[in-house]
Structure formats: C-alpha cells, structure tokens
Amino acid sequence: MNRSNKVLITGVSGFIGFHLATLLLKNNYNVVGIDNFNDYYDIELKKI
C-alpha cells in the first residue's frame, strides 16, 4: 500500500486548521490549505 503524504485542509486560517497544518508540516506532509475570507469574522484575526 502506497501511503500519500498530501493533505488538503479547509478552514486552514482558523484555530484548528492552523494547528493541524502546523503539526502535519512538522511531520513532513505536503499541505494545501484553503479558507474563505468574508465579513463574518474580522479578517485581521485570520492573518498571520
């Protein structure tokens, strides 16, 4: 069985998505993250 190390994370700018992406990157995963910046939350909260 060939194990892939590619992961797509939706909501990567949120608390859980950010920490999940950080953990996976530290464990040599290839991470693609997407998020939706809209007016519901202050965009400044999602910027790193």
mmCIF file of N, CA and C in Angstrom, residues 17 30 32 35 44 46:
data_model
loop_
_atom_site.group_PDB
_atom_site.id
_atom_site.type_symbol
_atom_site.label_atom_id
_atom_site.label_comp_id
_atom_site.label_asym_id
_atom_site.label_seq_id
_atom_site.Cartn_x
_atom_site.Cartn_y
_atom_site.Cartn_z
ATOM 1 N N GLY A 17 -7.642 24.406 12.090
ATOM 2 C CA GLY A 17 -6.973 24.203 10.818
ATOM 3 C C GLY A 17 -5.519 24.631 10.844
ATOM 4 N N ASN A 30 2.833 17.221 2.842
ATOM 5 C CA ASN A 30 2.583 18.318 1.913
ATOM 6 C C ASN A 30 1.173 18.818 2.181
ATOM 7 N N VAL A 32 -1.916 21.605 1.571
ATOM 8 C CA VAL A 32 -2.570 22.665 0.819
ATOM 9 C C VAL A 32 -3.727 23.130 1.681
ATOM 10 N N ASP A 35 -9.133 28.738 2.695
ATOM 11 C CA ASP A 35 -10.055 29.339 3.649
ATOM 12 C C ASP A 35 -10.871 30.384 2.913
ATOM 13 N N GLU A 44 -8.548 40.473 10.064
ATOM 14 C CA GLU A 44 -7.281 40.616 10.786
ATOM 15 C C GLU A 44 -7.046 39.447 11.746
ATOM 16 N N LYS A 46 -7.532 36.403 11.059
ATOM 17 C CA LYS A 46 -7.076 35.245 10.297
ATOM 18 C C LYS A 46 -5.726 35.449 9.634
#
